[in-house]
XYZ file of C-alpha atoms in Angstrom:
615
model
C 41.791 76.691 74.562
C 38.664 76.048 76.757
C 38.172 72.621 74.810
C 41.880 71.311 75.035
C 42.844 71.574 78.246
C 42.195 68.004 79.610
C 39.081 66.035 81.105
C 38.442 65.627 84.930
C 39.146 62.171 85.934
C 35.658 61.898 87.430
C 34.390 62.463 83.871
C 36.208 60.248 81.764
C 34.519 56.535 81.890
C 38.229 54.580 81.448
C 39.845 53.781 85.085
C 42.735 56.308 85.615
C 44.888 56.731 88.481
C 46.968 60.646 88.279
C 50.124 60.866 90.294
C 50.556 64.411 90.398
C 54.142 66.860 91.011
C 53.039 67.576 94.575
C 53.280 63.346 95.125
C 56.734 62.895 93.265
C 57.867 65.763 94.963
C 56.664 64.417 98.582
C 58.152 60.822 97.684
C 60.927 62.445 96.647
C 60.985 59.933 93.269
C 63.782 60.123 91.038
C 62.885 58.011 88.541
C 59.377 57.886 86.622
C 59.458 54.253 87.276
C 59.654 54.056 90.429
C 56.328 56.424 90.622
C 54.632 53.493 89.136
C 55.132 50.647 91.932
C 52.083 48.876 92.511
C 49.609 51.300 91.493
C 46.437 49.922 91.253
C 46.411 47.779 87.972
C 50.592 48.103 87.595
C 53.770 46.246 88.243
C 57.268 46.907 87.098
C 59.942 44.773 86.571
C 64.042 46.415 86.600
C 67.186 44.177 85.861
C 68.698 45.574 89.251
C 69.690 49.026 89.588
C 67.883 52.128 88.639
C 70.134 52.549 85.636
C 69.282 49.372 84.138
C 66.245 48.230 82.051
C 62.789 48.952 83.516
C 59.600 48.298 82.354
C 55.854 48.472 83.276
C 53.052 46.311 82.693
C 49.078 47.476 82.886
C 46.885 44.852 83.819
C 48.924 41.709 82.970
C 49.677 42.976 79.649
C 53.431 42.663 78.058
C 55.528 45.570 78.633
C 55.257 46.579 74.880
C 51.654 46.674 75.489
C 52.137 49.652 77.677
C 51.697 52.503 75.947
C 54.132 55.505 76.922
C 53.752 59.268 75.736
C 55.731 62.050 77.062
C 53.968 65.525 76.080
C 51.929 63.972 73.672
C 54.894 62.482 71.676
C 55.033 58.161 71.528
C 58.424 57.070 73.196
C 58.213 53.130 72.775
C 61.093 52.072 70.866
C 61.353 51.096 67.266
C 64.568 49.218 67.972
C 63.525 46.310 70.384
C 60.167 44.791 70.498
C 58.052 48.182 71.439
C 58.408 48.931 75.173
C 59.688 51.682 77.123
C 62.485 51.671 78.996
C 61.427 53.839 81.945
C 65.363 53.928 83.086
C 65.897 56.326 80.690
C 63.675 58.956 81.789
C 64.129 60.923 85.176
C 61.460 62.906 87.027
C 62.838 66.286 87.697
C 60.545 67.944 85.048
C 57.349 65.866 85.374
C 54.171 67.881 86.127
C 51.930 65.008 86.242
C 51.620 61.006 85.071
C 48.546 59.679 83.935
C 47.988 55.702 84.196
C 44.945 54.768 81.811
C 43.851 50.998 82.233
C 42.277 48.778 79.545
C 42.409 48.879 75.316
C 42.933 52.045 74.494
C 43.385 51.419 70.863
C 40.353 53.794 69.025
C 42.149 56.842 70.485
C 45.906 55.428 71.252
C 46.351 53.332 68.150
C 49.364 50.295 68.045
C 50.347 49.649 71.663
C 47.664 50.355 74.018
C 46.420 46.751 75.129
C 47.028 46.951 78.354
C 46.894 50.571 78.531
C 48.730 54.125 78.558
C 51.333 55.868 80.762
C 50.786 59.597 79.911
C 53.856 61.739 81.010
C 53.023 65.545 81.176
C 56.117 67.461 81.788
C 55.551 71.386 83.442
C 55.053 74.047 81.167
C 56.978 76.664 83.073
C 53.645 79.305 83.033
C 54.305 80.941 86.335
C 56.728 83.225 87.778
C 60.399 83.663 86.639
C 61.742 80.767 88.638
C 65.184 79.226 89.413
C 65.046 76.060 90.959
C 68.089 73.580 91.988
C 68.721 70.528 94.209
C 72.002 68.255 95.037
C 72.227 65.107 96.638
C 73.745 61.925 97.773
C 74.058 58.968 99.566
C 74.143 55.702 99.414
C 76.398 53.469 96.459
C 78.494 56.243 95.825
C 75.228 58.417 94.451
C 75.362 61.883 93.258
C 72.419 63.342 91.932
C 71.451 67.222 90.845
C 69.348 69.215 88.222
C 68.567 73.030 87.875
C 65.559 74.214 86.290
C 64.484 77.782 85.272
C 61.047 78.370 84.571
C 58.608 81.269 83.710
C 55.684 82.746 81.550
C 52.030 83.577 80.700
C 50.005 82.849 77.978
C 51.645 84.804 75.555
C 55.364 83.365 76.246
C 56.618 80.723 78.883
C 58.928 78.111 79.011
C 60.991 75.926 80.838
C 64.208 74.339 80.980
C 65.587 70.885 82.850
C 69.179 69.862 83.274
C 69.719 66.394 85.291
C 72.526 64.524 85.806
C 73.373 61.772 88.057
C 75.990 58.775 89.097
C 76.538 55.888 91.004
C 78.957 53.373 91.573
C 75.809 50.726 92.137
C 75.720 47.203 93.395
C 76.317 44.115 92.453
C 73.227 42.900 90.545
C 73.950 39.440 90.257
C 73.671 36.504 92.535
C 77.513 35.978 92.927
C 80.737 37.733 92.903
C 81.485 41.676 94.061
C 81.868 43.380 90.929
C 79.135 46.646 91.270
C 77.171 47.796 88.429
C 77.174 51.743 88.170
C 75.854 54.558 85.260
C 75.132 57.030 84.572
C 71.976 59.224 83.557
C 71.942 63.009 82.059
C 68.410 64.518 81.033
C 68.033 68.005 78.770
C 64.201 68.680 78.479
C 62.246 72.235 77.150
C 58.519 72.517 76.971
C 57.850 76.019 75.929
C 55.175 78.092 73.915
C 54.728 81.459 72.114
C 51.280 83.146 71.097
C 51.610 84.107 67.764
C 48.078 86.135 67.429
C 45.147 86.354 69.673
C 43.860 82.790 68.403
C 47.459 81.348 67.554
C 49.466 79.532 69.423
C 52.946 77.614 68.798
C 53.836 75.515 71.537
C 57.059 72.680 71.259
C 58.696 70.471 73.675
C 62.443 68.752 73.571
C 64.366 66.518 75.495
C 67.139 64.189 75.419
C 68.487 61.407 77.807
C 71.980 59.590 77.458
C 72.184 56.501 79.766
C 75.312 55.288 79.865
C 75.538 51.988 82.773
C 77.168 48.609 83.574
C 75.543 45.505 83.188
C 76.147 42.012 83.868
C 76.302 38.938 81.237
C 74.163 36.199 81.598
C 76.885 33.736 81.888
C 77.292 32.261 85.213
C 75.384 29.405 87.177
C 72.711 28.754 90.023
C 71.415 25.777 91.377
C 71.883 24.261 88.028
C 70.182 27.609 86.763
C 71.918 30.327 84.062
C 72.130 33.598 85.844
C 73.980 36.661 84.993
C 77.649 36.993 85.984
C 80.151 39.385 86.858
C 81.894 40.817 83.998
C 82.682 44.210 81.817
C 79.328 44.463 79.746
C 78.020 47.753 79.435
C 75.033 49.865 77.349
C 74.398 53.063 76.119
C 71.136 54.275 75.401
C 70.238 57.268 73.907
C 66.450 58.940 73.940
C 65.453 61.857 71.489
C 61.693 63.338 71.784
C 60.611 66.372 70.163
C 57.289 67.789 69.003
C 56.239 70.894 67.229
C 52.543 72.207 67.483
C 50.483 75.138 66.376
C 47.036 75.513 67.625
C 44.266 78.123 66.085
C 41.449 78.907 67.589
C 38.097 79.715 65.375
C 34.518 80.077 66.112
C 35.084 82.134 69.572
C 37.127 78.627 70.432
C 34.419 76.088 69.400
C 36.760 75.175 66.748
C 39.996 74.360 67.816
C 42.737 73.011 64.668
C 45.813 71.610 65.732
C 48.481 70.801 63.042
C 51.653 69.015 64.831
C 54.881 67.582 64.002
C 56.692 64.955 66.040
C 59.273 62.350 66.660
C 61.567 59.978 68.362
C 64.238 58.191 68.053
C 65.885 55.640 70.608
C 69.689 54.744 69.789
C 71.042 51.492 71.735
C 74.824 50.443 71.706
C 75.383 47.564 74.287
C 79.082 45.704 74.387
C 78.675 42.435 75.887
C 81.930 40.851 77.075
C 81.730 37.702 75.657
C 79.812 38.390 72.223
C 80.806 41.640 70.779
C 79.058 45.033 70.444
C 75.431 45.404 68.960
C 74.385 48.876 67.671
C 70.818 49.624 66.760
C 68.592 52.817 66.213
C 65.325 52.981 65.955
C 63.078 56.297 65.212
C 59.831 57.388 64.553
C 58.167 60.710 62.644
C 54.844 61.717 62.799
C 52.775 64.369 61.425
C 48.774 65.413 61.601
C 46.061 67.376 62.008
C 43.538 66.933 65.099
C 40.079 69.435 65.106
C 37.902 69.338 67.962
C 34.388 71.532 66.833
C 32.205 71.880 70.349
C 28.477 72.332 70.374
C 26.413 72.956 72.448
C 22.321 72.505 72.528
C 20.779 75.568 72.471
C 18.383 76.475 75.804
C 19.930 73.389 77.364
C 23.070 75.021 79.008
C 24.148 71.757 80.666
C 24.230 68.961 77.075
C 27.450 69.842 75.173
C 28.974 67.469 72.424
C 32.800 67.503 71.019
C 33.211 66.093 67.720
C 36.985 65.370 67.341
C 38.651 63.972 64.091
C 42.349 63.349 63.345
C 44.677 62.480 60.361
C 47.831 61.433 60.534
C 51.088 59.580 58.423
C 53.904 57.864 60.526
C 57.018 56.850 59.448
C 58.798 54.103 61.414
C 62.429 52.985 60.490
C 65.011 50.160 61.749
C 68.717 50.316 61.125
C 71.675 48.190 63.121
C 74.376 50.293 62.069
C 76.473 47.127 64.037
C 75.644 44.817 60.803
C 76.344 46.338 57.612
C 74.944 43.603 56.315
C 71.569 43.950 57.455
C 69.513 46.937 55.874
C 67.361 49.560 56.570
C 63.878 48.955 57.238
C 61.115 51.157 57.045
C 56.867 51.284 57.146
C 54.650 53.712 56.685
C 51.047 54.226 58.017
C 48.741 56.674 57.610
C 46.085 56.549 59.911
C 42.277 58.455 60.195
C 40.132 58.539 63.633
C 36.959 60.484 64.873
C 35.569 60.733 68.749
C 31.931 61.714 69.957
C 31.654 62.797 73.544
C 29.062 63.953 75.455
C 28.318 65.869 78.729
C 24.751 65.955 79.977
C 23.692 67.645 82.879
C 27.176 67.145 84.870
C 26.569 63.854 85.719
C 26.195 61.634 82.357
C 29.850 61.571 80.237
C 29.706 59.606 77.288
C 32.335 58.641 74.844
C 33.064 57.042 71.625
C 36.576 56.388 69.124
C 37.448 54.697 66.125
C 40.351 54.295 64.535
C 41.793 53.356 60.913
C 45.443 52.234 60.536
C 45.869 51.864 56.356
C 49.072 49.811 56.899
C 51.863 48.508 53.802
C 53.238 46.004 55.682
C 50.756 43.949 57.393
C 46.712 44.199 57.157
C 44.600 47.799 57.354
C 43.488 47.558 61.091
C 40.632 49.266 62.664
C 40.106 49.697 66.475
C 37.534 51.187 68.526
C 36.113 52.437 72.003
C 33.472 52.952 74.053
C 33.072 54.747 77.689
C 30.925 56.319 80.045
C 30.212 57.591 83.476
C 27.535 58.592 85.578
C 27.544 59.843 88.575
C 23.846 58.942 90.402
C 22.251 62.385 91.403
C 22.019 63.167 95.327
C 24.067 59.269 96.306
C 27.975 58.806 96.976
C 27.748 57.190 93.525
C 29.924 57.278 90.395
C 29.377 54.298 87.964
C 31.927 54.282 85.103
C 32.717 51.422 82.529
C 34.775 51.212 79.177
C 35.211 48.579 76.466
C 37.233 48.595 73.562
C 39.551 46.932 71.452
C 43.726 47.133 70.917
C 46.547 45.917 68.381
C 50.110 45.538 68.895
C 51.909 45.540 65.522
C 55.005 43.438 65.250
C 58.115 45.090 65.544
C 60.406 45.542 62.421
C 63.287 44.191 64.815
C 60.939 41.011 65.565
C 60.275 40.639 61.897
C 63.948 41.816 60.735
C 66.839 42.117 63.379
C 69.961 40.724 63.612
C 71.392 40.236 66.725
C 73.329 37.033 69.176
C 70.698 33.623 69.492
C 68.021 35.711 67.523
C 66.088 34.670 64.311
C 63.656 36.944 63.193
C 60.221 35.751 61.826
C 59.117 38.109 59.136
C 55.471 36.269 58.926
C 54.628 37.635 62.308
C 51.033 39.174 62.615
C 49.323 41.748 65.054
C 48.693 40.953 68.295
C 44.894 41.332 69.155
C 42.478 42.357 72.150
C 39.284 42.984 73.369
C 38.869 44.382 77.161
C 36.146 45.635 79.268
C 35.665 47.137 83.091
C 33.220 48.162 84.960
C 33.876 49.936 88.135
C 32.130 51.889 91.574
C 33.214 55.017 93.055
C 32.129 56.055 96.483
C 32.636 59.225 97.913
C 32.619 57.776 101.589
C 32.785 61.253 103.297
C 32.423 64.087 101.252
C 35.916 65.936 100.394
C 37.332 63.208 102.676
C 37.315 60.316 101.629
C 37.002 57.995 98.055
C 36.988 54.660 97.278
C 36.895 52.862 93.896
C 36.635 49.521 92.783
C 37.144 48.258 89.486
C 36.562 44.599 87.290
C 38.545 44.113 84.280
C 38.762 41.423 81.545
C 40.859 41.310 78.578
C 41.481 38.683 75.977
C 44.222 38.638 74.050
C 45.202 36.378 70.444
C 47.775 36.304 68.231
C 50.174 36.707 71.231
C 54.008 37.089 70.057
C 56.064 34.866 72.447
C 59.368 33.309 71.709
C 60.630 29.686 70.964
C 64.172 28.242 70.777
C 65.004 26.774 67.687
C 67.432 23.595 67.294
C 70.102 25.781 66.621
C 69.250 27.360 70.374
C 68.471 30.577 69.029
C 65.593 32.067 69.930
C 62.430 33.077 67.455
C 59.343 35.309 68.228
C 56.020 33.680 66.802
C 52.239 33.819 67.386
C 50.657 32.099 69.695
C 47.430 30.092 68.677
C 44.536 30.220 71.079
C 43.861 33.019 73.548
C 45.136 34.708 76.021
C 43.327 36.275 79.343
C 43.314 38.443 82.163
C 40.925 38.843 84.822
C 40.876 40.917 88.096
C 40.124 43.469 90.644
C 41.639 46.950 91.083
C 40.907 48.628 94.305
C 42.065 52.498 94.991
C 40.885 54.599 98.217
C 42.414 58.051 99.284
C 41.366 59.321 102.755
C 41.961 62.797 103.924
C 42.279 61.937 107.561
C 43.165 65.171 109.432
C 44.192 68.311 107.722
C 47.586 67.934 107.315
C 47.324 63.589 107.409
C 46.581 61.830 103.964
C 46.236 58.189 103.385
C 45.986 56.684 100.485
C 45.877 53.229 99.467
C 45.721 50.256 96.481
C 45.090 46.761 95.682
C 45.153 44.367 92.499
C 44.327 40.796 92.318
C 45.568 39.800 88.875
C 44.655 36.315 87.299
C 46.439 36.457 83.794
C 46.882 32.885 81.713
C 47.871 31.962 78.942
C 46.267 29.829 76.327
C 46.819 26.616 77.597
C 45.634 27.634 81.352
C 49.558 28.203 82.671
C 50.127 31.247 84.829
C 51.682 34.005 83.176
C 55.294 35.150 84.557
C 56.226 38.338 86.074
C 52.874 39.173 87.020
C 51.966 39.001 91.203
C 48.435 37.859 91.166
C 48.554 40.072 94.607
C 49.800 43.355 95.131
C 49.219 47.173 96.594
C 50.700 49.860 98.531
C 49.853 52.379 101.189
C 51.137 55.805 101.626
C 50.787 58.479 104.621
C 52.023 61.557 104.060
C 52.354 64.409 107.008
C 52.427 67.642 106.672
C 53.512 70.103 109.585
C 54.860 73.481 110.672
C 52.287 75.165 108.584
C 53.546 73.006 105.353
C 56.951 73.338 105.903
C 57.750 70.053 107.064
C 56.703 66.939 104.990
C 56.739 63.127 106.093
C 55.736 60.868 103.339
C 55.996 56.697 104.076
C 55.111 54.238 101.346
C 54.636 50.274 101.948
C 54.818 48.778 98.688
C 53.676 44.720 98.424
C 54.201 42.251 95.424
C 53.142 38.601 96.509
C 54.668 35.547 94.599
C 55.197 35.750 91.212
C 56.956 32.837 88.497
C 59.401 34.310 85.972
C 61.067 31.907 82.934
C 64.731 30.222 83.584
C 67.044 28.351 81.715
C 69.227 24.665 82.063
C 72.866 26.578 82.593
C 74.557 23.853 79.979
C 71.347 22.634 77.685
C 69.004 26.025 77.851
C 66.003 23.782 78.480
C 63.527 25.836 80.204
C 61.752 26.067 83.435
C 60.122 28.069 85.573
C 60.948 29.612 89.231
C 58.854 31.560 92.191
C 60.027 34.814 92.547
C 58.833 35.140 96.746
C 57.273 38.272 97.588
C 58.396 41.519 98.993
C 57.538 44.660 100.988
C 59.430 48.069 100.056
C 59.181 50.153 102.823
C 60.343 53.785 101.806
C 60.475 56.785 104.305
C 60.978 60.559 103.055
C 61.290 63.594 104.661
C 61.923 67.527 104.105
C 61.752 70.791 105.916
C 61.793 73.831 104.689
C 64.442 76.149 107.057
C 63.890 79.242 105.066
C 62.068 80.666 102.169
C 63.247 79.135 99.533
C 65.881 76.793 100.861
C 65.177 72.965 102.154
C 66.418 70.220 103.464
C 65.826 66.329 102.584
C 66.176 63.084 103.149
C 65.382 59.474 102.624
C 65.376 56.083 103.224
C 64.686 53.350 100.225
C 63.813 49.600 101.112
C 64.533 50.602 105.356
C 63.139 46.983 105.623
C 66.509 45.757 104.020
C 64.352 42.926 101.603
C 66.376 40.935 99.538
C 64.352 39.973 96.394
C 64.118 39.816 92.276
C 61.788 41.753 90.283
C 63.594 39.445 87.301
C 64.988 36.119 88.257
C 68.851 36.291 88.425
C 69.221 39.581 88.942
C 69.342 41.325 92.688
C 67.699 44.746 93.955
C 69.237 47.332 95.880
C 69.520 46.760 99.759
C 68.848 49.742 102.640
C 69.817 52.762 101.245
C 69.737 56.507 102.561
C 70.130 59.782 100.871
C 70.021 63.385 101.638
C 70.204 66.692 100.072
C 69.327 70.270 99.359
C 66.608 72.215 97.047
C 66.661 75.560 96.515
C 64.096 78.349 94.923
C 64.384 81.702 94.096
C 61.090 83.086 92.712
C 60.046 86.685 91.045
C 57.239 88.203 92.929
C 56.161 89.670 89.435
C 57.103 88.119 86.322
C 59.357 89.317 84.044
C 56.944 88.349 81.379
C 54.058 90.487 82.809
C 53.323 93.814 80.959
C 52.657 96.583 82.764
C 49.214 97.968 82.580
């Protein structure tokens, strides 16, 4: 409907940065995470190859204070501490990401401190269209998915198969043993209009990541590093949501009654300590209206009044420990939103949100954002503030698993954040700049301790926690067929006693050119990526007494190319890190050297859909 289709970014008062297909497609990215590098306000952090465990972090935040939905469903996992492992998910099917900054907890709920990562997959409206690609390279890689696609209003869908394997590299400091997986991706996003004003619309998908690892068993400088040996994980990703939409009031009043839910299943075999199994899901279900209305004989003031209920149902198991049982919460949870549009320059909105928790306090959360863009300047103005929770995990409060002691006293984690930023359109249609101030406190933070028995125990920090800095984003069309675009972040995020926090560059950015030529045929995309100097946590190899290191900084340099040689039918190629870097994105464990790929893509398209009715 007219009222559910999304906000332009220039109207919505939160920063937001959009990588859209046309950009994954041009950077030919394989993996979501990888999309992610050093966007303004972002860093991500991967145990060495693709395969292996990735995560993000927004504005100095933890990674479980990244917020992750893919088509509207929540896919941070129940069975570890709340992130997202972004190795699971591939990029084959993504339409668009969406990177909102700040506490996004009056909308987002448990989660969104730092902020959210929203995934929108395509929706195959469009012609009936077959689409396939194959490549390879370097590390023994293999890599291929088919999609068919197609649709109108009244039916479309589409369907994603991926697959791909490589032998890897070796991912820790010594030895030659290489560290391969695998990754296989089933998604469908489709939708049916049941009446005029009725819609059904649903989206599944399923990952299996099956990929070596290494123990953390071997020595450096005095230092405990990972080792070679036979370790190995499986991880296993379930999404799927259910929606019906009606349309009332000539689609003023839009209901929306939903079903979804996800569940992440983990199995990793370490060599020296045994298999650990765990499963974690979660189950949603709601109702969402949005009522529109407008001001009569002002055509340009419009208000949405949205409010949503909604009951989740969270669960725990380790089937690996038949001792331990099943644990399960329930919350239901009640929000409203007020926005505001006033003579296209003045957006104005407003959340709150009610958690009625049974197993810690009732929480409530809010937000607050605007943007105006100053009539007849080069001016946009936009600033947020709000407030975010992070409920403890039921694995923090309850698992079982190698050196772990759970604390089942753990409380929410806490924040309060505000921004303030200035677009400029520099030349109009040309080029934009915007810079951005953030601040965010943070209390209650859940770190971990070693115990006397040197296993390890999550508990709340006293005092708080804070992180300060700039985020700087410019695009620049600079001929017709040359685009620049480029970002910056200076991050300053402490903790309560003053000490830097680790895995967090206070500088980093990237600049990309991308070329297009022959009429569009041709494409030449180049990305620099920078992360400056960063300290990550280490450990005494024979007492575990820790300490810190300096992780030194690194360019990625990353080429791509692609021609098209006929309709339908291109040609591609690559080249990741050409700068051959050696460096750590986690201390111990290496990153992939110089690497080249190539491949095929092919398209066959209806020039009239099969879906279309003939008048």
């Amino acid at each position: 409907s007219g009222i559910e289709n999304g906000i332009p970014a220039s109207q919505v008062g939160s920063a937001v940065t959009v990588v859209t297909g046309a950009q994954l497609r041009a950077q030919q990215i394989r993996h979501a995470g990888d999309a992610l590098q050093s966007l303004p306000g972002v860093s991500v952090s991967r145990q060495g190859t693709a395969n292996n465990l990735t995560v993000v972090r927004i504005r100095g935040a933890e990674s479980n204070h990244s917020l992750v939905l893919i088509d509207g469903v929540e896919v941070n996992s129940a069975s570890t501490d709340g992130f997202f492992d972004f190795s699971n998910l591939g990029a084959d099917e993504i339409e668009q990401i969406e990177v909102i900054r700040g506490p996004q907890g009056g909308l987002y709920g448990t989660g969104a401190i730092g902020g959210v990562v929203n995934i929108i997959t395509k929706s195959g409206k469009g012609p009936l269209t077959l689409r396939a690609r194959a490549d390879a390279g370097s590390f023994g890689t293999r890599d291929a998915a088919v999609q068919i696609s197609g649709g109108d209003d009244n039916l479309y869908g589409s369907v994603t198969v991926q697959g791909s394997t490589t032998d890897g590299f070796n991912i820790s400091t010594a030895g030659n043993e290489d560290d391969g997986g695998e990754l296989s991706t089933f998604a469908f996003r489709g939708g049916i209009a049941l009446l005029e004003n009725l819609t059904l619309d649903g989206t599944l998908r399923f990952s299996k990541n099956d990929s070596d690892r290494d123990g953390f068993n071997g020595a450096l400088n005095g230092l405990a590093v990972p080792s070679d040996d036979a370790s190995v994980f499986t991880n296993r990703l379930f999404v799927g949501r259910l929606q019906a939409t009606l349309d009332t009031l000539d689609g003023d009043l839009v209901h929306k009654v939903y079903l979804s839910g996800t569940e992440t299943d983990a199995r990793d075999t370490d060599a020296t300590f045994g298999t650990s199994h765990n499963v974690g899901d979660a189950t949603k279900f709601g109702y969402r209206g949005t009522y529109r209305l407008a001001t009569p004989g002002v055509s340009d003031v419009q208000h949405y009044f949205t409010a949503l209920v909604e009951r989740e149902r969270q669960r725990f198991e380790q089937p690996s420990d038949p001792t331990m049982p099943t644990r399960e919460r329930h919350t239901p949870r009640f929000a409203g939103e007020i926005r505001g549009e006033y003579f296209d320059s003045l957006f104005l909105t407003a959340n709150v949100r009610h958690d009625d928790n049974d197993f810690v306090e009732d929480f409530t959360t809010w937000r607050l954002a605007g943007t105006y863009a100053v009539p007849h300047t080069p001016f946009r103005v936009h600033a947020s503030a709000g407030t975010g929770v992070k409920y403890p995990s039921l694995s923090e409060q309850f698992g079982s698993f190698s050196f772990f002691t759970p604390n089942p006293d753990l409380i929410p984690e806490e924040a309060f954040g505000w921004d303030v930023g200035l677009e400029t359109t520099v030349i109009p249609g040309r080029a934009i700049v915007d810079v951005t101030y953030f601040d965010t406190e943070l209390t209650n933070e859940i770190d971990f301790r070693t115990l006397p028995n040197f296993n390890t125990q999550p508990f709340n920090r006293e005092g708080e926690s804070t992180r300060q800095g700039i985020e700087v984003a410019g695009r620049y069309l600079l001929t017709e067929n040359i685009t620049l675009g480029a970002a910056y972040t200076y991050l300053r995020a402490r903790e309560e006693d003053g000490s830097e926090e680790i895995r967090r560059p206070p500088h980093s950015g990237r600049l990309d050119v991308n070329y297009a030529f022959d009429g569009g045929r041709g494409n030449v995309n180049v990305a620099a990526i920078y992360n400056g100097d960063m300290l990550d946590n280490a450990f005494d190899a024979l007492t575990f007494a820790p300490s810190q290191v300096v992780l030194e900084e690194y360019w990625l340099l990353n080429i791509a190319a692609s021609y098209e040689v006929s309709p339908g039918l291109e040609i591609y190629g690559r080249v990741e890190n050409a700068l051959d870097e050696s460096y750590q994105q986690i201390f111990g464990y290496e990153m992939a050297g110089v690497a080249a790929y190539a491949g095929m893509r092919f398209q066959l398209e209806e020039r009239v859909s099969v879906f279309q009715v003939a008048e």
